[in-house]
Tab-separated table of C-alpha atoms in Angstrom:
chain	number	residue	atom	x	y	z
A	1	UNK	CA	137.405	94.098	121.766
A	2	UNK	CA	140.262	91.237	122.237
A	3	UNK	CA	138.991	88.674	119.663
A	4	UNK	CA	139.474	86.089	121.611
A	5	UNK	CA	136.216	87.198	124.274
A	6	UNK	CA	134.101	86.977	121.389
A	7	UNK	CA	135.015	84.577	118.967
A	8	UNK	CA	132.165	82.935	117.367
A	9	UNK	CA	129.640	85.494	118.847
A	10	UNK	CA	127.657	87.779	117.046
A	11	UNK	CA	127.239	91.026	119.052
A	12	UNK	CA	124.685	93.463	119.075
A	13	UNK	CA	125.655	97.164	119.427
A	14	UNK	CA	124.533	96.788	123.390
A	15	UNK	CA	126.478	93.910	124.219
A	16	UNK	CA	129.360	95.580	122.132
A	17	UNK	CA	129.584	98.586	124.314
A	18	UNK	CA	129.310	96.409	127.504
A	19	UNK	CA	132.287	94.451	126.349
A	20	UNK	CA	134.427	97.051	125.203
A	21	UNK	CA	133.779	99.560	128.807
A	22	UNK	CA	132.705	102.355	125.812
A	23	UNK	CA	132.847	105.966	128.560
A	24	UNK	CA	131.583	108.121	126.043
A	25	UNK	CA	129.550	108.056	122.998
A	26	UNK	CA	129.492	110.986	119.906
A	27	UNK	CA	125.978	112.138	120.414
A	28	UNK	CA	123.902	111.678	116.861
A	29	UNK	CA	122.788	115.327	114.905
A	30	UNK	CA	120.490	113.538	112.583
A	31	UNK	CA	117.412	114.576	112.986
A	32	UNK	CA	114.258	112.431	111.361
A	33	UNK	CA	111.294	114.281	110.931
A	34	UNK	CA	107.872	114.232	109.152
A	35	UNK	CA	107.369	117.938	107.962
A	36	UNK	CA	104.773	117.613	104.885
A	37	UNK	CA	100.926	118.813	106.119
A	38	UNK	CA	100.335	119.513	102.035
A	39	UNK	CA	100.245	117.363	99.558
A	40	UNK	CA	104.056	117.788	97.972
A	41	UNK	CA	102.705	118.084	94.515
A	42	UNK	CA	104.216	120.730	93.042
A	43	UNK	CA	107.435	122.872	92.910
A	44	UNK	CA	106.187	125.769	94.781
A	45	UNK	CA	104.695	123.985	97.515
A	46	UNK	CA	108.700	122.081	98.033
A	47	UNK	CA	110.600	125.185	97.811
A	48	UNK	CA	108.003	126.587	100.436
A	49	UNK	CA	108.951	123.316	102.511
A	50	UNK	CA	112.852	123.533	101.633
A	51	UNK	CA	112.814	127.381	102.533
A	52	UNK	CA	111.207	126.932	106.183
A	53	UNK	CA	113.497	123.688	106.645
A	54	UNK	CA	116.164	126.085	105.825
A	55	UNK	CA	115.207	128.416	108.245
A	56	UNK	CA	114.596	126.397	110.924
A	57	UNK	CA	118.140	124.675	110.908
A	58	UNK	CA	119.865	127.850	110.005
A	59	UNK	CA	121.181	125.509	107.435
A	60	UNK	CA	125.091	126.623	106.403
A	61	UNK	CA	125.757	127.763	110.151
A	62	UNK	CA	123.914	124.767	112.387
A	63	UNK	CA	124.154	122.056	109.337
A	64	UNK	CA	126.073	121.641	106.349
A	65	UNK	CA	123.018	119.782	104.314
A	66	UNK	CA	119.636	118.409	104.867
A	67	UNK	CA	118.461	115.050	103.472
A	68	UNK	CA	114.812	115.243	101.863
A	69	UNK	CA	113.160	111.443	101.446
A	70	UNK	CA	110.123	111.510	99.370
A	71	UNK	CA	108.158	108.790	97.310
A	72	UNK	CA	108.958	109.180	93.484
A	73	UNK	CA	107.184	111.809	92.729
A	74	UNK	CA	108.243	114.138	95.717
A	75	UNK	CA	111.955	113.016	94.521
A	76	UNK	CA	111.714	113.923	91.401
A	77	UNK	CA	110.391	117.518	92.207
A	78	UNK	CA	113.449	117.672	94.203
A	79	UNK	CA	115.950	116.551	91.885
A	80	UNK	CA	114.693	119.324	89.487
A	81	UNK	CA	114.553	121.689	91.943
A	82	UNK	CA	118.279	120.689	92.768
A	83	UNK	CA	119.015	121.275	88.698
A	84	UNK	CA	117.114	124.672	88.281
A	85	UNK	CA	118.386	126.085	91.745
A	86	UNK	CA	121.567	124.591	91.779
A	87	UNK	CA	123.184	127.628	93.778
A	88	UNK	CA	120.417	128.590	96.066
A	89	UNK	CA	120.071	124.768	97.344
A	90	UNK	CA	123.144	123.455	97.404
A	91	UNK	CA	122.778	122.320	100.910
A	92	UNK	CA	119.981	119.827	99.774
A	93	UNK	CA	120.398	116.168	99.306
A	94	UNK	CA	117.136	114.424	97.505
A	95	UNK	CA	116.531	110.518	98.456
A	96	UNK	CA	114.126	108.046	97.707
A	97	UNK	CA	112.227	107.254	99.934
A	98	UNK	CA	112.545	103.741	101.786
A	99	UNK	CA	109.143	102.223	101.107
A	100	UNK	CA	109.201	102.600	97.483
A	101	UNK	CA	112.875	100.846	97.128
A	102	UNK	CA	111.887	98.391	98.690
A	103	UNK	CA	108.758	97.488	97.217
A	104	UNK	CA	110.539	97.476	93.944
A	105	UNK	CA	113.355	95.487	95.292
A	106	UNK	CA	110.860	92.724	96.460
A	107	UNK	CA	110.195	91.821	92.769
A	108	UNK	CA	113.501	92.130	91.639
A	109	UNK	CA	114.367	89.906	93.900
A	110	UNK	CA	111.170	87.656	93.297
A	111	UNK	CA	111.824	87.184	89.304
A	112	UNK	CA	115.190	85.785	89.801
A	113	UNK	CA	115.098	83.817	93.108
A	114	UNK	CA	111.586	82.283	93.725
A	115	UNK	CA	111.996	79.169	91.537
A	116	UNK	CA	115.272	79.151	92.588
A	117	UNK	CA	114.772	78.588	96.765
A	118	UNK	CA	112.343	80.947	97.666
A	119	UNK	CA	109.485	78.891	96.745
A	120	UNK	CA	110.479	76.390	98.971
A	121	UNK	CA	111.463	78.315	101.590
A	122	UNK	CA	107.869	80.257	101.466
A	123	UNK	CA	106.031	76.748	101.038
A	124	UNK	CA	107.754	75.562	104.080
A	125	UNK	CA	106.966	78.388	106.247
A	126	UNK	CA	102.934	78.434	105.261
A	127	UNK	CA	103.146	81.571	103.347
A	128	UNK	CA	100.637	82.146	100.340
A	129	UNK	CA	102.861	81.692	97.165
A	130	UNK	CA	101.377	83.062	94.760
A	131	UNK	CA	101.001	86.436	97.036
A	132	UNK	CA	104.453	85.846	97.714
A	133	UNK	CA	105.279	85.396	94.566
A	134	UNK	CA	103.652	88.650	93.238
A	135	UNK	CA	104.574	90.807	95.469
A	136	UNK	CA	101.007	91.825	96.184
A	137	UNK	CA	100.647	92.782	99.849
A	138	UNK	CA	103.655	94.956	100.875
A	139	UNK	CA	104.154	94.033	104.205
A	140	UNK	CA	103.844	89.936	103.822
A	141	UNK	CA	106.441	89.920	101.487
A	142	UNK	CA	108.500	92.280	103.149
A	143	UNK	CA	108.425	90.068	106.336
A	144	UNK	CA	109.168	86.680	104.200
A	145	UNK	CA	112.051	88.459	102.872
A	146	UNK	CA	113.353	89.491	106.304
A	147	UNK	CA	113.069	86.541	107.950
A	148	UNK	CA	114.995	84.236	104.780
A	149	UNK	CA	117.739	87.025	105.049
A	150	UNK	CA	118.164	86.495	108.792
A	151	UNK	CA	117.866	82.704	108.295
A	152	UNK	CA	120.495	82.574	105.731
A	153	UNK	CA	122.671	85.509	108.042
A	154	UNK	CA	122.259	83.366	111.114
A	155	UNK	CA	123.080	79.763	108.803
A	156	UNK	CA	126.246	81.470	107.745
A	157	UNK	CA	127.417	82.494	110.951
A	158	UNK	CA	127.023	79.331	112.508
């Protein structure tokens, strides 16, 4: 893109590729699926999971690894399944899952900041502070949080 078309403009990846005449686009191999219909309690029931995963992808010849997301508990099975059968799954990369971060980000980010702007901020756009402040419903907070990020984004940008 010649920086002088867009100077000052924020693009989105659609208007990027209309700008820049983009022909051809690397076609995405990640896969996202939802493959638990047990409760992923224990270490047998994972390396059942992690075995038929590993069959399914043919996993050394169609994929070199497979990310696993779980809540904290399903990650820690897998971390000590990655420990004990080091060799047999190396393929196998263990994440946290999404939710959980950030529910534990929003009150990390809560101690420090809410007397410090966030208060305002929520006061001024009618949210509940003390739910706000406690981090008590998931998805309020989450929302609040998204929309002073993209305030302060778009502020700095302008």
């Amino acid at each position: 893109v010649n920086n002088t078309e867009c100077e000052g403009t924020f693009l989105n990846i659609q208007d990027y590729f209309s700008v820049t005449q983009v022909t051809h686009t690397e076609k995405s191999r990640v896969v996202y699926l939802e493959v638990m219909d047990a409760i992923a309690d224990s270490k047998d029931t994972m390396m059942q999971m992690l075995h038929e995963l590993s069959e399914q992808y043919i996993i050394g010849q169609n994929c070199k690894w497979l990310i696993v997301e779980g809540d904290a508990k399903v990650y820690d099975i897998l971390q000590s399944i990655k420990f004990e059968y080091s060799d047999e799954v190396k393929w196998l990369i263990p994440y946290p899952g999404d939710w959980h971060m950030l529910k534990n980000y929003q009150l990390a980010l809560m101690k420090p900041y809410f007397d410090a702007g966030l208060k305002s901020l929520a006061k001024a756009a009618s949210y509940p502070l003390a739910a706000i402040q406690s981090c008590g419903q998931f998805k309020r907070t989450h929302r609040f949080l998204m929309e002073v990020w993209e305030a302060t984004y778009r502020a700095m940008l302008t």
